[in-house]
Amino acid sequence: MDVPAFNNSRNFYANFVNAAQEAGFTNLWVGDHLLWHCPRFESFTLLGMLSGLTSLTLGTGIALAPLRPPWWLAKSAATLNEIAEGGFVLGLGAGGEYAREFDVVGMDVADRGAALDAAILYCRQAWSGALGADFSPRPVTEIPIWLGGRTNVALRRVARSADGWLGIFLTPRKFGAARDYLMAECRSLGRADLPASLAVWACVDTDGDEARRAALDAISTEYGMPGAAFTRYVIAGTPDEVATTLRSYSEAGAAHISIHIAHPDHLTQIGVWASDVFPRLAP
């Protein structure tokens, strides 16, 4: 189980990563936006700080490749992989849900898919040494590239170019269907099945209705729109309800689930996951 991170205090992050590690989370993901509806740190800088605070595997979930020059993306990822001692996953996506980010960097949002393809290729070439010995640092261990997205176009790109998939805003049924499509595409290319994972907004409370209210309030603040639009994608409720929904995603083929805590009290929520949710998921 993974957990994303966000806030604006070093002390918060120190307490957050310690609690997440002790609770049994395995990865720590950071989202990425140049401009957004609420404050955001730059993701690679933040992960660099976090690498000194935890032994959890770190990941960008997801970095918007079209907004960055590909050479700096490749170097940032290689640097982070080095200081995290190989414990880094480069999650990439095309973005596009907030068009103003593309406006300020002078990119047509319609070109974002091609820019993502170019960034993936550049990273692979830079890390392998194909671009010359003057690129550094050269990764000692392979840097996995996981791609986001949920459309068939995005899934075909995952099958063609990625080491894993991170979906979002999918019901268990739609996640299962997307995973089946992805695996069929992998087999058509002669590739083995890839890890299929999911990022979800989640909140747990002994009062299920209160958990659902808090979750929708949090996602409304994050996306600058009514939370009701996300109701079917949020995992919120009592520990039993949340565990049941998580099992349904696992049964649909989710190898990893990234939990985006949809509640203002992140530390308390992590404690509830450890004491009340994870035991219900044990075999």
C-alpha positions as CSV (number, residue, x, y, z in Angstrom):
1,M,0.0,0.0,0.0
2,D,1.3,3.4,-0.9
3,V,0.5,6.9,0.4
4,P,0.9,10.3,-1.3
5,A,2.3,13.3,0.5
6,F,1.4,17.0,0.5
7,N,1.5,20.0,2.8
8,N,3.9,22.9,3.4
9,S,5.9,22.1,6.5
10,R,9.1,20.2,6.9
11,N,8.0,19.0,10.4
12,F,4.8,17.8,8.9
13,Y,6.7,15.7,6.4
14,A,9.0,14.3,9.0
15,N,6.1,13.2,11.1
16,F,4.1,12.0,8.1
17,V,6.8,9.8,6.6
18,N,7.6,8.2,10.0
19,A,3.9,7.5,10.7
20,A,3.4,6.1,7.2
21,Q,6.4,3.8,7.5
22,E,5.4,2.5,10.9
23,A,1.9,1.9,9.7
24,G,3.0,-0.4,7.0
25,F,2.8,1.7,3.8
26,T,5.5,0.9,1.4
27,N,5.8,3.8,-1.1
28,L,5.5,7.5,-0.9
29,W,4.1,9.3,-3.9
30,V,4.1,13.1,-4.6
31,G,1.7,14.7,-7.1
32,D,2.9,17.3,-9.6
33,H,1.5,20.6,-11.0
34,L,3.0,23.8,-12.1
35,L,-0.2,25.7,-11.4
36,W,-3.1,24.4,-9.5
37,H,-6.2,25.2,-7.4
38,C,-4.3,24.9,-4.1
39,P,-0.6,25.4,-3.1
40,R,1.9,22.8,-4.4
41,F,5.7,22.3,-3.9
42,E,7.8,21.3,-6.9
43,S,7.7,17.5,-6.8
44,F,11.4,16.6,-7.4
45,T,12.7,19.1,-4.9
46,L,10.2,17.8,-2.3
47,L,11.1,14.2,-3.0
48,G,14.8,15.1,-2.6
49,M,14.0,16.3,0.9
50,L,11.9,13.2,1.7
51,S,14.7,10.9,0.6
52,G,16.6,12.0,3.7
53,L,13.7,11.3,6.0
54,T,12.5,7.8,5.0
55,S,13.5,4.5,3.5
56,L,10.1,4.2,1.8
57,T,10.3,3.9,-2.0
58,L,9.6,7.3,-3.5
59,G,7.7,8.1,-6.7
60,T,6.2,10.9,-8.7
61,G,2.5,10.3,-9.0
62,I,2.5,11.7,-11.5
63,A,5.0,14.1,-13.0
64,L,3.7,16.1,-16.0
65,A,6.4,15.4,-18.5
66,P,5.2,17.9,-21.2
67,L,5.7,20.8,-18.8
68,R,9.4,20.1,-18.4
69,P,12.3,20.1,-20.9
70,P,13.1,16.4,-21.3
71,W,16.8,16.8,-20.5
72,W,16.0,18.3,-17.1
73,L,13.4,15.6,-16.5
74,A,16.0,12.9,-17.2
75,K,18.6,14.6,-15.0
76,S,16.2,15.2,-12.1
77,A,15.0,11.6,-12.1
78,A,18.6,10.2,-12.3
79,T,19.7,12.5,-9.4
80,L,16.7,11.5,-7.3
81,N,17.3,7.8,-8.0
82,E,20.9,8.3,-6.9
83,I,20.2,10.0,-3.6
84,A,17.3,7.6,-2.8
85,E,19.7,4.7,-3.4
86,G,17.6,3.3,-6.2
87,G,14.3,3.6,-4.3
88,F,12.6,5.8,-6.9
89,V,9.8,5.3,-9.4
90,L,9.4,7.9,-12.2
91,G,5.6,8.2,-12.7
92,L,4.8,10.3,-15.8
93,G,1.7,11.6,-17.5
94,A,0.5,13.9,-20.2
95,G,-1.7,16.0,-17.9
96,G,-4.1,18.4,-19.5
97,E,-6.8,18.8,-16.9
98,Y,-5.6,22.3,-16.1
99,A,-4.9,24.0,-19.5
100,R,-3.4,27.1,-18.0
101,E,-0.3,25.1,-17.0
102,F,0.3,24.6,-20.7
103,D,-0.4,28.2,-21.6
104,V,2.3,29.5,-19.3
105,V,5.0,27.2,-20.8
106,G,3.9,28.0,-24.3
107,M,2.7,24.5,-25.2
108,D,-0.4,23.6,-27.1
109,V,-2.3,21.1,-24.9
110,A,-3.0,19.1,-28.0
111,D,0.7,18.3,-28.2
112,R,1.1,16.8,-24.8
113,G,0.9,13.2,-25.9
114,A,3.8,13.6,-28.4
115,A,5.8,15.5,-25.7
116,L,5.3,12.7,-23.2
117,D,6.5,10.1,-25.8
118,A,9.6,12.2,-26.5
119,A,10.3,12.6,-22.8
120,I,10.2,8.9,-22.2
121,L,12.5,8.2,-25.1
122,Y,15.0,10.9,-24.0
123,C,15.1,9.6,-20.5
124,R,15.8,6.0,-21.6
125,Q,18.5,7.2,-23.9
126,A,20.1,9.5,-21.4
127,W,20.2,6.9,-18.7
128,S,21.6,4.2,-20.9
129,G,24.5,6.4,-22.1
130,A,23.2,6.6,-25.7
131,L,23.3,10.4,-25.6
132,G,27.0,10.5,-24.6
133,A,29.2,10.1,-21.5
134,D,28.7,13.7,-20.5
135,F,25.2,13.0,-19.1
136,S,25.3,12.4,-15.4
137,P,24.5,10.9,-13.1
138,R,24.1,7.6,-14.9
139,P,21.7,5.4,-12.9
140,V,23.3,2.4,-11.2
141,T,20.0,0.7,-11.1
142,E,17.2,0.8,-13.7
143,I,14.7,3.6,-13.0
144,P,11.1,2.2,-13.6
145,I,8.8,4.5,-15.6
146,W,5.2,4.2,-14.7
147,L,2.6,6.0,-16.7
148,G,-0.8,7.4,-15.7
149,G,-3.9,7.7,-17.8
150,R,-7.1,5.7,-18.3
151,T,-8.0,6.2,-22.0
152,N,-7.3,3.5,-24.6
153,V,-4.7,5.8,-26.1
154,A,-3.0,6.2,-22.7
155,L,-3.1,2.4,-22.1
156,R,-1.5,1.6,-25.5
157,R,1.3,4.0,-24.6
158,V,1.7,2.2,-21.2
159,A,2.0,-1.2,-23.1
160,R,4.4,0.3,-25.6
161,S,6.7,2.3,-23.3
162,A,6.2,1.8,-19.6
163,D,7.2,-0.5,-16.8
164,G,3.9,-0.1,-14.9
165,W,0.5,1.7,-15.0
166,L,-1.0,4.0,-12.4
167,G,-4.7,4.6,-13.0
168,I,-7.0,7.1,-11.4
169,F,-10.7,7.8,-11.2
170,L,-11.9,4.3,-12.1
171,T,-14.5,2.2,-10.4
172,P,-13.5,-1.4,-9.7
173,R,-15.3,-2.6,-12.8
174,K,-13.7,0.0,-15.1
175,F,-10.3,-0.6,-13.6
176,G,-10.7,-4.3,-14.3
177,A,-11.7,-3.6,-17.9
178,A,-8.8,-1.2,-18.4
179,R,-6.4,-3.6,-17.0
180,D,-7.6,-6.4,-19.3
181,Y,-7.2,-4.0,-22.2
182,L,-3.7,-3.1,-21.1
183,M,-2.6,-6.7,-20.7
184,A,-4.0,-7.6,-24.1
185,E,-2.0,-4.8,-25.6
186,C,1.1,-6.0,-23.8
187,R,0.6,-9.5,-25.2
188,S,0.1,-8.2,-28.7
189,L,3.5,-6.5,-28.4
190,G,5.2,-9.6,-27.0
191,R,5.6,-8.1,-23.6
192,A,4.9,-9.7,-20.2
193,D,2.0,-8.3,-18.1
194,L,2.9,-5.0,-16.4
195,P,2.0,-4.0,-12.8
196,A,-1.4,-2.3,-12.8
197,S,-2.0,0.0,-9.9
198,L,-4.5,2.6,-8.9
199,A,-4.5,6.0,-7.1
200,V,-7.6,6.6,-5.0
201,W,-8.8,9.3,-2.6
202,A,-9.8,7.6,0.7
203,C,-11.1,8.4,4.1
204,V,-11.9,6.2,7.1
205,D,-14.2,6.9,10.0
206,T,-16.4,4.9,12.4
207,D,-19.2,7.1,11.0
208,G,-19.3,6.2,7.4
209,D,-21.3,9.3,6.4
210,E,-18.8,11.6,8.1
211,A,-16.0,9.9,6.2
212,R,-17.8,10.4,2.9
213,R,-18.4,14.1,3.7
214,A,-14.8,14.7,4.6
215,A,-13.5,13.0,1.5
216,L,-15.7,14.9,-0.9
217,D,-14.8,18.2,0.9
218,A,-11.1,17.4,0.5
219,I,-11.4,16.5,-3.2
220,S,-13.5,19.6,-3.9
221,T,-10.7,21.8,-2.5
222,E,-8.1,19.9,-4.5
223,Y,-9.8,20.1,-7.8
224,G,-11.7,23.4,-7.5
225,M,-15.1,21.8,-8.3
226,P,-18.0,20.1,-6.5
227,G,-16.8,16.9,-4.8
228,A,-20.1,15.2,-5.7
229,A,-18.6,14.7,-9.2
230,F,-16.1,12.2,-7.7
231,T,-18.5,10.3,-5.5
232,R,-18.1,6.9,-7.3
233,Y,-14.3,7.1,-7.3
234,V,-13.7,7.9,-3.6
235,I,-13.1,5.1,-1.1
236,A,-14.8,6.4,2.0
237,G,-16.7,4.9,4.9
238,T,-16.3,2.7,7.9
239,P,-13.2,0.4,8.1
240,D,-15.3,-2.5,7.0
241,E,-16.7,-0.6,4.0
242,V,-13.2,0.7,3.0
243,A,-11.6,-2.8,3.3
244,T,-14.4,-4.3,1.2
245,T,-13.9,-1.7,-1.6
246,L,-10.2,-2.2,-1.5
247,R,-10.6,-5.9,-1.9
248,S,-12.8,-5.3,-4.9
249,Y,-10.0,-3.4,-6.6
250,S,-7.5,-6.1,-5.7
251,E,-9.8,-8.7,-7.2
252,A,-10.0,-6.6,-10.4
253,G,-6.2,-6.9,-10.7
254,A,-4.8,-3.9,-8.8
255,A,-1.2,-4.9,-7.8
256,H,-0.7,-1.7,-5.9
257,I,-3.1,0.9,-4.5
258,S,-1.9,4.4,-3.7
259,I,-4.0,6.0,-0.9
260,H,-4.5,9.8,-1.2
261,I,-5.7,10.7,2.3
262,A,-8.8,12.8,1.9
263,H,-9.0,14.3,5.3
264,P,-7.3,17.3,7.0
265,D,-5.9,15.2,9.8
266,H,-3.4,13.0,7.9
267,L,-1.6,11.6,10.9
268,T,-4.8,10.4,12.6
269,Q,-5.9,8.9,9.4
270,I,-2.7,7.0,9.0
271,G,-3.2,5.6,12.5
272,V,-6.7,4.5,11.6
273,W,-5.5,2.7,8.5
274,A,-2.9,0.9,10.6
275,S,-5.2,-0.2,13.4
276,D,-8.6,-0.6,11.7
277,V,-8.1,-1.2,7.9
278,F,-4.9,-3.1,7.3
279,P,-5.9,-5.9,9.7
280,R,-9.1,-6.4,7.8
281,L,-7.1,-6.9,4.6
282,A,-4.8,-9.6,6.0
283,P,-5.1,-13.0,4.3
